[in-house]
């Protein structure tokens, strides 16, 4: 499976959750598949989805699902120790690990070679790290959400899948509109 | 006057309850004070752009954030300031140790000091420079201004403001 197929499959699970989505094609895919006010789409700033989601999870009690990528996590590797030492139980970092920089033309990342993000997350102090294959994403995410609603611990979910992108239009929303409707969803 | 306590008092008085820091010798007393206060959640960052991401999330989650960092971080965070904090119009007070100014003992620090105000000006970031200890009187107003206009705002604090750096 490629990322857009996974997002299509888990869209019903994401619909009622606060979701922080990674820059580029992942956000375009999520927007096209199931746009929700409770989705925060990153339009720029590669690498910070996990950090934005962590700040959000620390500031309020609802579960937060971050949809990140292997390339973006590699860009901001310092995030893993910060998560390992601070993430509250309502935090779920789902890394769609397709071994490539999808938004820039599918150049390979090191996770498609020798680097293991799940191992790095464990070494960084993350207590609940799960690695699954694409077909098992929905079950693993449902389990992580159940755990988040019961008080944790925080989950780092690494989803191994195929490289590839669906052709989706750019997100037409103004960033301040994305942010404003998201904040209203947080408060709802 | 205990300047570290005064600064954190102003943060707390302005309802700032989420503070991220990267280490700094000049700001060490403020960082200790932030860590001590029950009203403030303190989360150390490994890099300043990561810290700005944390602050963006905390603000959307309903808490007022602040970041404490050195001016070298302006070189690290320009993209984050432009495409996250400014683009989505978020408030972010940045309490910055202004290394490389008067009474600086380390020559290399001067290199980024020379670019700091020019970069902040290029980004249209409101910038205040604390050089004398009495300048801290404006901090409360600067914080109110930041959350009034929803912009990143820089507060540069140099070695003279802190009463010298090391043996200088």
mmCIF file of C-alpha atoms in Angstrom:
data_model
loop_
_atom_site.group_PDB
_atom_site.id
_atom_site.type_symbol
_atom_site.label_atom_id
_atom_site.label_comp_id
_atom_site.label_asym_id
_atom_site.label_seq_id
_atom_site.Cartn_x
_atom_site.Cartn_y
_atom_site.Cartn_z
ATOM 1 C CA UNK A 1 0.000 0.000 0.000
ATOM 2 C CA UNK A 2 1.036 3.598 -0.530
ATOM 3 C CA UNK A 3 0.334 6.451 1.899
ATOM 4 C CA UNK A 4 -2.884 7.638 0.227
ATOM 5 C CA UNK A 5 -4.371 4.139 0.447
ATOM 6 C CA UNK A 6 -3.509 4.003 4.151
ATOM 7 C CA UNK A 7 -5.036 7.461 4.741
ATOM 8 C CA UNK A 8 -8.210 6.400 2.926
ATOM 9 C CA UNK A 9 -8.467 3.316 5.116
ATOM 10 C CA UNK A 10 -7.921 5.152 8.421
ATOM 11 C CA UNK A 11 -9.969 8.275 7.541
ATOM 12 C CA UNK A 12 -12.975 7.067 9.613
ATOM 13 C CA UNK A 13 -10.682 6.696 12.649
ATOM 14 C CA UNK A 14 -9.156 10.149 12.155
ATOM 15 C CA UNK A 15 -12.411 12.013 11.523
ATOM 16 C CA UNK A 16 -13.229 12.778 15.159
ATOM 17 C CA UNK A 17 -9.649 13.277 16.318
ATOM 18 C CA UNK A 18 -7.281 16.230 16.433
ATOM 19 C CA UNK A 19 -4.837 15.537 13.598
ATOM 20 C CA UNK A 20 -1.599 17.365 12.827
ATOM 21 C CA UNK A 21 -0.524 16.460 9.303
ATOM 22 C CA UNK A 22 2.901 16.659 7.743
ATOM 23 C CA UNK A 23 3.838 19.163 5.024
ATOM 24 C CA UNK A 24 3.369 18.518 1.320
ATOM 25 C CA UNK A 25 1.613 15.625 -0.333
ATOM 26 C CA UNK A 26 0.491 13.954 2.949
ATOM 27 C CA UNK A 27 -1.558 17.041 3.849
ATOM 28 C CA UNK A 28 -2.866 17.321 0.273
ATOM 29 C CA UNK A 29 -3.937 13.680 0.368
ATOM 30 C CA UNK A 30 -5.640 13.969 3.755
ATOM 31 C CA UNK A 31 -7.388 17.174 2.666
ATOM 32 C CA UNK A 32 -8.697 15.541 -0.509
ATOM 33 C CA UNK A 33 -9.697 12.265 1.179
ATOM 34 C CA UNK A 34 -11.531 13.722 4.181
ATOM 35 C CA UNK A 35 -11.140 17.410 4.984
ATOM 36 C CA UNK A 36 -12.071 18.183 8.585
ATOM 37 C CA UNK A 37 -11.739 21.336 10.716
ATOM 38 C CA UNK A 38 -9.972 19.119 13.244
ATOM 39 C CA UNK A 39 -7.125 18.592 10.753
ATOM 40 C CA UNK A 40 -4.156 20.963 11.017
ATOM 41 C CA UNK A 41 -2.461 20.982 7.629
ATOM 42 C CA UNK A 42 1.157 22.044 7.507
ATOM 43 C CA UNK A 43 1.784 24.116 4.401
ATOM 44 C CA UNK A 44 5.470 24.643 5.147
ATOM 45 C CA UNK A 45 8.147 24.015 7.771
ATOM 46 C CA UNK A 46 9.328 20.478 7.085
ATOM 47 C CA UNK A 47 9.986 18.379 10.167
ATOM 48 C CA UNK A 48 7.882 20.031 12.832
ATOM 49 C CA UNK A 49 4.619 18.045 12.733
ATOM 50 C CA UNK A 50 5.750 15.882 15.660
ATOM 51 C CA UNK A 51 6.728 18.966 17.693
ATOM 52 C CA UNK A 52 3.502 20.871 16.965
ATOM 53 C CA UNK A 53 1.501 17.797 17.938
ATOM 54 C CA UNK A 54 3.509 17.355 21.137
ATOM 55 C CA UNK A 55 2.920 20.971 22.188
ATOM 56 C CA UNK A 56 -0.783 20.494 21.474
ATOM 57 C CA UNK A 57 -0.992 17.240 23.439
ATOM 58 C CA UNK A 58 0.764 18.834 26.409
ATOM 59 C CA UNK A 59 -1.547 21.860 26.381
ATOM 60 C CA UNK A 60 -4.919 20.098 26.364
ATOM 61 C CA UNK A 61 -6.364 16.652 27.180
ATOM 62 C CA UNK A 62 -7.855 15.386 23.879
ATOM 63 C CA UNK A 63 -5.959 12.710 21.942
ATOM 64 C CA UNK A 64 -3.650 14.111 19.241
ATOM 65 C CA UNK A 65 -2.684 12.088 16.171
ATOM 66 C CA UNK A 66 0.367 13.312 14.280
ATOM 67 C CA UNK A 67 0.731 12.018 10.734
ATOM 68 C CA UNK A 68 4.418 12.300 10.005
ATOM 69 C CA UNK A 69 6.860 10.843 7.508
ATOM 70 C CA UNK A 70 10.236 9.155 7.732
ATOM 71 C CA UNK A 71 11.939 12.015 5.896
ATOM 72 C CA UNK A 72 10.393 14.630 8.149
ATOM 73 C CA UNK A 73 11.332 12.802 11.331
ATOM 74 C CA UNK A 74 14.898 12.466 10.044
ATOM 75 C CA UNK A 75 14.893 16.255 9.523
ATOM 76 C CA UNK A 76 13.993 16.833 13.189
ATOM 77 C CA UNK A 77 15.544 13.854 14.977
ATOM 78 C CA UNK A 78 15.906 15.855 18.196
ATOM 79 C CA UNK A 79 12.143 15.468 18.504
ATOM 80 C CA UNK A 80 12.456 11.801 19.568
ATOM 81 C CA UNK A 81 14.225 12.438 22.921
ATOM 82 C CA UNK A 82 11.836 15.327 23.609
ATOM 83 C CA UNK A 83 8.901 12.970 22.972
ATOM 84 C CA UNK A 84 10.523 10.153 24.946
ATOM 85 C CA UNK A 85 10.961 12.350 28.002
ATOM 86 C CA UNK A 86 7.804 14.492 27.856
ATOM 87 C CA UNK A 87 5.004 13.010 25.735
ATOM 88 C CA UNK A 88 1.723 12.700 27.635
ATOM 89 C CA UNK A 89 -0.586 9.702 27.204
ATOM 90 C CA UNK A 90 -2.841 11.490 24.691
ATOM 91 C CA UNK A 91 -0.023 11.739 22.107
ATOM 92 C CA UNK A 92 0.198 9.459 19.074
ATOM 93 C CA UNK A 93 2.993 9.904 16.544
ATOM 94 C CA UNK A 94 2.219 7.883 13.423
ATOM 95 C CA UNK A 95 5.174 7.819 11.066
ATOM 96 C CA UNK A 96 4.259 6.704 7.564
ATOM 97 C CA UNK A 97 7.625 5.194 6.688
ATOM 98 C CA UNK A 98 7.810 4.665 2.939
ATOM 99 C CA UNK A 99 11.578 5.006 2.785
ATOM 100 C CA UNK A 100 11.426 8.058 0.568
ATOM 101 C CA UNK A 101 11.035 11.832 0.426
ATOM 102 C CA UNK A 102 7.649 11.610 -1.276
ATOM 103 C CA UNK A 103 6.842 15.272 -1.771
ATOM 104 C CA UNK A 104 10.113 16.028 -3.530
ATOM 105 C CA UNK A 105 10.225 13.193 -6.059
ATOM 106 C CA UNK A 106 10.656 10.010 -4.039
ATOM 107 C CA UNK A 107 14.366 10.308 -3.363
ATOM 108 C CA UNK A 108 15.319 7.480 -0.949
ATOM 109 C CA UNK A 109 15.718 8.169 2.775
ATOM 110 C CA UNK A 110 18.042 6.239 5.080
ATOM 111 C CA UNK A 111 15.109 4.359 6.634
ATOM 112 C CA UNK A 112 14.879 2.381 3.395
ATOM 113 C CA UNK A 113 18.494 1.359 4.008
ATOM 114 C CA UNK A 114 20.044 0.634 7.409
ATOM 115 C CA UNK A 115 18.251 3.116 9.708
ATOM 116 C CA UNK A 116 15.380 1.934 11.940
ATOM 117 C CA UNK A 117 13.117 4.678 13.265
ATOM 118 C CA UNK A 118 11.384 2.359 15.739
ATOM 119 C CA UNK A 119 14.766 1.478 17.239
ATOM 120 C CA UNK A 120 15.737 5.136 17.392
ATOM 121 C CA UNK A 121 12.451 6.029 19.114
ATOM 122 C CA UNK A 122 12.998 3.283 21.707
ATOM 123 C CA UNK A 123 16.569 4.407 22.300
ATOM 124 C CA UNK A 124 15.299 7.975 22.722
ATOM 125 C CA UNK A 125 13.104 6.896 25.621
ATOM 126 C CA UNK A 126 9.727 6.353 23.957
ATOM 127 C CA UNK A 127 7.998 3.625 25.986
ATOM 128 C CA UNK A 128 5.348 2.413 23.557
ATOM 129 C CA UNK A 129 6.788 1.954 20.072
ATOM 130 C CA UNK A 130 4.939 -0.206 17.558
ATOM 131 C CA UNK A 131 6.042 -1.062 14.041
ATOM 132 C CA UNK A 132 3.474 -2.490 11.649
ATOM 133 C CA UNK A 133 3.036 -3.209 7.966
ATOM 134 C CA UNK A 134 0.660 -1.003 5.951
ATOM 135 C CA UNK A 135 -2.231 -3.499 5.984
ATOM 136 C CA UNK A 136 -2.264 -3.473 9.784
ATOM 137 C CA UNK A 137 -2.380 0.314 10.203
ATOM 138 C CA UNK A 138 -6.069 0.656 11.049
ATOM 139 C CA UNK A 139 -5.936 -1.978 13.792
ATOM 140 C CA UNK A 140 -2.753 -0.489 15.277
ATOM 141 C CA UNK A 141 -4.116 3.061 15.196
ATOM 142 C CA UNK A 142 -7.398 1.957 16.783
ATOM 143 C CA UNK A 143 -5.398 0.310 19.567
ATOM 144 C CA UNK A 144 -3.265 3.446 20.035
ATOM 145 C CA UNK A 145 -6.384 5.643 20.205
ATOM 146 C CA UNK A 146 -7.924 3.323 22.792
ATOM 147 C CA UNK A 147 -4.717 3.576 24.796
ATOM 148 C CA UNK A 148 -4.711 7.393 24.465
ATOM 149 C CA UNK A 149 -8.286 7.623 25.697
ATOM 150 C CA UNK A 150 -7.412 5.441 28.692
ATOM 151 C CA UNK A 151 -4.550 7.696 29.725
ATOM 152 C CA UNK A 152 -1.618 6.360 27.773
ATOM 153 C CA UNK A 153 1.236 5.796 27.468
ATOM 154 C CA UNK A 154 1.987 7.814 24.346
ATOM 155 C CA UNK A 155 2.453 5.761 21.188
ATOM 156 C CA UNK A 156 4.990 6.000 18.404
ATOM 157 C CA UNK A 157 3.554 3.992 15.518
ATOM 158 C CA UNK A 158 5.859 3.294 12.586
ATOM 159 C CA UNK A 159 3.958 2.154 9.501
ATOM 160 C CA UNK A 160 6.130 0.502 6.862
ATOM 161 C CA UNK A 161 4.644 0.942 3.409
ATOM 162 C CA UNK A 162 5.421 1.435 -0.280
ATOM 163 C CA UNK A 163 6.750 4.616 -1.771
ATOM 164 C CA UNK A 164 4.382 6.620 -3.954
ATOM 165 C CA UNK A 165 1.991 9.552 -4.063
ATOM 166 C CA UNK A 166 -1.590 10.077 -5.197
ATOM 167 C CA UNK A 167 -2.102 13.057 -7.499
ATOM 168 C CA UNK A 168 -3.974 15.602 -5.395
ATOM 169 C CA UNK A 169 -4.609 19.324 -5.763
ATOM 170 C CA UNK A 170 -2.880 21.903 -3.575
ATOM 171 C CA UNK A 171 -4.775 22.910 -0.446
ATOM 172 C CA UNK A 172 -6.709 26.109 -1.249
ATOM 173 C CA UNK A 173 -7.262 27.145 2.388
ATOM 174 C CA UNK A 174 -5.597 30.221 3.850
ATOM 175 C CA UNK A 175 -3.237 29.265 6.704
ATOM 176 C CA UNK A 176 -5.029 31.514 9.184
ATOM 177 C CA UNK A 177 -8.330 29.814 8.273
ATOM 178 C CA UNK A 178 -6.756 26.370 8.817
ATOM 179 C CA UNK A 179 -5.415 27.498 12.174
ATOM 180 C CA UNK A 180 -8.618 29.243 13.269
ATOM 181 C CA UNK A 181 -10.987 26.383 12.501
ATOM 182 C CA UNK A 182 -8.516 23.952 14.068
ATOM 183 C CA UNK A 183 -8.407 25.965 17.302
ATOM 184 C CA UNK A 184 -12.212 26.003 17.379
ATOM 185 C CA UNK A 185 -12.179 22.199 16.990
ATOM 186 C CA UNK A 186 -9.684 21.950 19.862
ATOM 187 C CA UNK A 187 -12.015 24.000 22.074
ATOM 188 C CA UNK A 188 -15.237 22.241 20.983
ATOM 189 C CA UNK B 1 16.226 43.414 42.005
ATOM 190 C CA UNK B 2 16.521 39.748 41.067
ATOM 191 C CA UNK B 3 16.281 40.043 37.300
ATOM 192 C CA UNK B 4 15.607 36.354 36.670
ATOM 193 C CA UNK B 5 12.686 36.410 39.075
ATOM 194 C CA UNK B 6 11.372 39.690 37.622
ATOM 195 C CA UNK B 7 11.405 38.245 34.090
ATOM 196 C CA UNK B 8 9.569 35.072 35.081
ATOM 197 C CA UNK B 9 7.120 37.107 37.206
ATOM 198 C CA UNK B 10 6.252 39.056 34.053
ATOM 199 C CA UNK B 11 5.799 35.839 32.051
ATOM 200 C CA UNK B 12 3.463 34.439 34.708
ATOM 201 C CA UNK B 13 1.572 37.729 35.050
ATOM 202 C CA UNK B 14 0.893 37.557 31.304
ATOM 203 C CA UNK B 15 -0.496 34.029 31.638
ATOM 204 C CA UNK B 16 2.466 32.403 29.877
ATOM 205 C CA UNK B 17 2.357 28.816 31.082
ATOM 206 C CA UNK B 18 4.380 26.903 28.453
ATOM 207 C CA UNK B 19 8.053 27.732 28.060
ATOM 208 C CA UNK B 20 10.652 25.952 25.973
ATOM 209 C CA UNK B 21 14.351 26.610 26.350
ATOM 210 C CA UNK B 22 17.705 25.761 24.896
ATOM 211 C CA UNK B 23 20.684 26.114 27.220
ATOM 212 C CA UNK B 24 22.495 29.447 27.620
ATOM 213 C CA UNK B 25 24.957 30.651 30.249
ATOM 214 C CA UNK B 26 23.521 34.167 30.325
ATOM 215 C CA UNK B 27 19.961 32.876 30.577
ATOM 216 C CA UNK B 28 20.770 30.044 32.997
ATOM 217 C CA UNK B 29 19.192 31.874 35.945
ATOM 218 C CA UNK B 30 15.963 32.495 34.018
ATOM 219 C CA UNK B 31 15.866 28.876 32.879
ATOM 220 C CA UNK B 32 16.297 27.733 36.506
ATOM 221 C CA UNK B 33 13.521 30.084 37.590
ATOM 222 C CA UNK B 34 11.186 28.785 34.842
ATOM 223 C CA UNK B 35 11.902 25.229 35.982
ATOM 224 C CA UNK B 36 11.116 26.174 39.612
ATOM 225 C CA UNK B 37 7.698 27.736 38.984
ATOM 226 C CA UNK B 38 4.576 25.612 39.309
ATOM 227 C CA UNK B 39 2.616 27.990 37.048
ATOM 228 C CA UNK B 40 4.884 27.256 34.078
ATOM 229 C CA UNK B 41 5.387 23.988 32.206
ATOM 230 C CA UNK B 42 9.046 23.889 31.152
ATOM 231 C CA UNK B 43 10.101 21.691 28.235
ATOM 232 C CA UNK B 44 13.715 21.847 27.081
ATOM 233 C CA UNK B 45 14.205 21.636 23.280
ATOM 234 C CA UNK B 46 17.097 20.114 21.394
ATOM 235 C CA UNK B 47 16.950 22.797 18.706
ATOM 236 C CA UNK B 48 15.162 26.101 18.463
ATOM 237 C CA UNK B 49 12.980 25.278 15.457
ATOM 238 C CA UNK B 50 11.733 22.226 17.341
ATOM 239 C CA UNK B 51 10.941 24.562 20.244
ATOM 240 C CA UNK B 52 8.941 26.853 17.976
ATOM 241 C CA UNK B 53 6.912 23.851 16.801
ATOM 242 C CA UNK B 54 6.169 22.983 20.429
ATOM 243 C CA UNK B 55 5.094 26.575 21.091
ATOM 244 C CA UNK B 56 2.830 26.619 18.011
ATOM 245 C CA UNK B 57 1.083 23.451 19.197
ATOM 246 C CA UNK B 58 0.766 24.685 22.770
ATOM 247 C CA UNK B 59 -0.789 27.931 21.601
ATOM 248 C CA UNK B 60 -3.332 26.112 19.438
ATOM 249 C CA UNK B 61 -4.055 23.961 22.488
ATOM 250 C CA UNK B 62 -4.956 27.038 24.536
ATOM 251 C CA UNK B 63 -1.753 27.912 26.379
ATOM 252 C CA UNK B 64 0.364 31.025 25.975
ATOM 253 C CA UNK B 65 3.920 29.989 25.052
ATOM 254 C CA UNK B 66 7.376 31.566 25.069
ATOM 255 C CA UNK B 67 10.789 30.471 23.845
ATOM 256 C CA UNK B 68 14.114 31.237 25.502
ATOM 257 C CA UNK B 69 17.146 30.940 23.220
ATOM 258 C CA UNK B 70 20.358 32.568 21.952
ATOM 259 C CA UNK B 71 20.562 34.941 18.988
ATOM 260 C CA UNK B 72 22.479 32.289 17.000
ATOM 261 C CA UNK B 73 19.078 30.583 16.791
ATOM 262 C CA UNK B 74 17.859 33.282 14.408
ATOM 263 C CA UNK B 75 20.137 31.592 11.887
ATOM 264 C CA UNK B 76 18.436 28.268 12.590
ATOM 265 C CA UNK B 77 14.787 29.345 12.691
ATOM 266 C CA UNK B 78 14.174 31.757 9.801
ATOM 267 C CA UNK B 79 12.128 29.228 7.830
ATOM 268 C CA UNK B 80 10.079 28.275 10.896
ATOM 269 C CA UNK B 81 9.432 31.915 11.777
ATOM 270 C CA UNK B 82 8.285 32.710 8.226
ATOM 271 C CA UNK B 83 6.313 29.577 7.301
ATOM 272 C CA UNK B 84 4.856 28.561 10.678
ATOM 273 C CA UNK B 85 4.726 31.359 13.258
ATOM 274 C CA UNK B 86 4.139 34.249 10.856
ATOM 275 C CA UNK B 87 2.253 32.395 8.100
ATOM 276 C CA UNK B 88 -0.362 31.007 10.508
ATOM 277 C CA UNK B 89 -0.239 34.266 12.514
ATOM 278 C CA UNK B 90 0.759 33.018 15.962
ATOM 279 C CA UNK B 91 2.117 34.964 18.930
ATOM 280 C CA UNK B 92 5.589 34.019 20.162
ATOM 281 C CA UNK B 93 7.664 35.998 22.642
ATOM 282 C CA UNK B 94 11.335 35.148 22.093
ATOM 283 C CA UNK B 95 13.569 35.983 25.044
ATOM 284 C CA UNK B 96 16.982 35.992 23.406
ATOM 285 C CA UNK B 97 20.479 36.075 24.813
ATOM 286 C CA UNK B 98 22.221 38.587 22.519
ATOM 287 C CA UNK B 99 25.692 37.130 22.392
ATOM 288 C CA UNK B 100 28.473 39.028 20.652
ATOM 289 C CA UNK B 101 27.548 42.499 21.914
ATOM 290 C CA UNK B 102 29.405 44.766 24.400
ATOM 291 C CA UNK B 103 31.255 42.825 27.147
ATOM 292 C CA UNK B 104 31.278 39.645 25.037
ATOM 293 C CA UNK B 105 34.445 37.605 25.605
ATOM 294 C CA UNK B 106 34.139 35.155 22.675
ATOM 295 C CA UNK B 107 35.044 36.647 19.271
ATOM 296 C CA UNK B 108 33.084 34.140 17.191
ATOM 297 C CA UNK B 109 29.851 35.277 18.854
ATOM 298 C CA UNK B 110 30.293 38.704 17.251
ATOM 299 C CA UNK B 111 29.757 37.206 13.794
ATOM 300 C CA UNK B 112 26.074 36.304 14.363
ATOM 301 C CA UNK B 113 25.556 39.422 16.484
ATOM 302 C CA UNK B 114 26.340 41.477 13.384
ATOM 303 C CA UNK B 115 23.535 39.767 11.459
ATOM 304 C CA UNK B 116 20.956 39.463 14.229
ATOM 305 C CA UNK B 117 19.109 42.786 13.963
ATOM 306 C CA UNK B 118 19.334 42.834 10.165
ATOM 307 C CA UNK B 119 17.739 39.388 9.936
ATOM 308 C CA UNK B 120 15.000 40.308 12.412
ATOM 309 C CA UNK B 121 14.345 43.531 10.482
ATOM 310 C CA UNK B 122 14.211 41.629 7.194
ATOM 311 C CA UNK B 123 11.572 39.350 8.752
ATOM 312 C CA UNK B 124 9.568 42.350 10.040
ATOM 313 C CA UNK B 125 9.855 40.983 13.570
ATOM 314 C CA UNK B 126 9.325 43.620 16.280
ATOM 315 C CA UNK B 127 12.649 43.766 18.137
ATOM 316 C CA UNK B 128 13.583 45.207 21.534
ATOM 317 C CA UNK B 129 17.149 45.438 22.841
ATOM 318 C CA UNK B 130 17.737 45.320 26.607
ATOM 319 C CA UNK B 131 21.153 46.897 27.289
ATOM 320 C CA UNK B 132 20.678 48.360 30.775
ATOM 321 C CA UNK B 133 19.027 46.553 33.636
ATOM 322 C CA UNK B 134 16.204 49.118 33.813
ATOM 323 C CA UNK B 135 15.208 48.150 30.246
ATOM 324 C CA UNK B 136 13.493 45.117 31.757
ATOM 325 C CA UNK B 137 10.708 47.462 32.901
ATOM 326 C CA UNK B 138 9.316 47.228 29.348
ATOM 327 C CA UNK B 139 9.010 43.438 29.337
ATOM 328 C CA UNK B 140 5.431 43.419 30.609
ATOM 329 C CA UNK B 141 4.349 45.815 27.838
ATOM 330 C CA UNK B 142 6.236 43.832 25.207
ATOM 331 C CA UNK B 143 4.478 40.619 26.241
ATOM 332 C CA UNK B 144 1.072 42.309 26.098
ATOM 333 C CA UNK B 145 1.967 43.697 22.662
ATOM 334 C CA UNK B 146 2.976 40.223 21.429
ATOM 335 C CA UNK B 147 -0.361 38.619 22.333
ATOM 336 C CA UNK B 148 -2.261 41.661 21.068
ATOM 337 C CA UNK B 149 -0.835 41.414 17.538
ATOM 338 C CA UNK B 150 -0.197 37.620 17.260
ATOM 339 C CA UNK B 151 3.350 37.988 15.996
ATOM 340 C CA UNK B 152 6.752 36.653 16.960
ATOM 341 C CA UNK B 153 8.558 39.349 18.945
ATOM 342 C CA UNK B 154 12.277 39.395 19.770
ATOM 343 C CA UNK B 155 13.682 40.608 23.089
ATOM 344 C CA UNK B 156 17.475 40.811 22.754
ATOM 345 C CA UNK B 157 19.287 40.831 26.102
ATOM 346 C CA UNK B 158 23.021 41.565 25.887
ATOM 347 C CA UNK B 159 25.897 40.858 28.284
ATOM 348 C CA UNK B 160 25.775 44.358 29.748
ATOM 349 C CA UNK B 161 22.114 43.860 30.635
ATOM 350 C CA UNK B 162 23.078 40.708 32.530
ATOM 351 C CA UNK B 163 25.909 42.521 34.328
ATOM 352 C CA UNK B 164 28.772 41.120 32.287
ATOM 353 C CA UNK B 165 29.597 37.697 30.984
ATOM 354 C CA UNK B 166 32.022 35.518 32.920
ATOM 355 C CA UNK B 167 35.104 37.526 33.867
ATOM 356 C CA UNK B 168 34.444 40.444 31.514
#
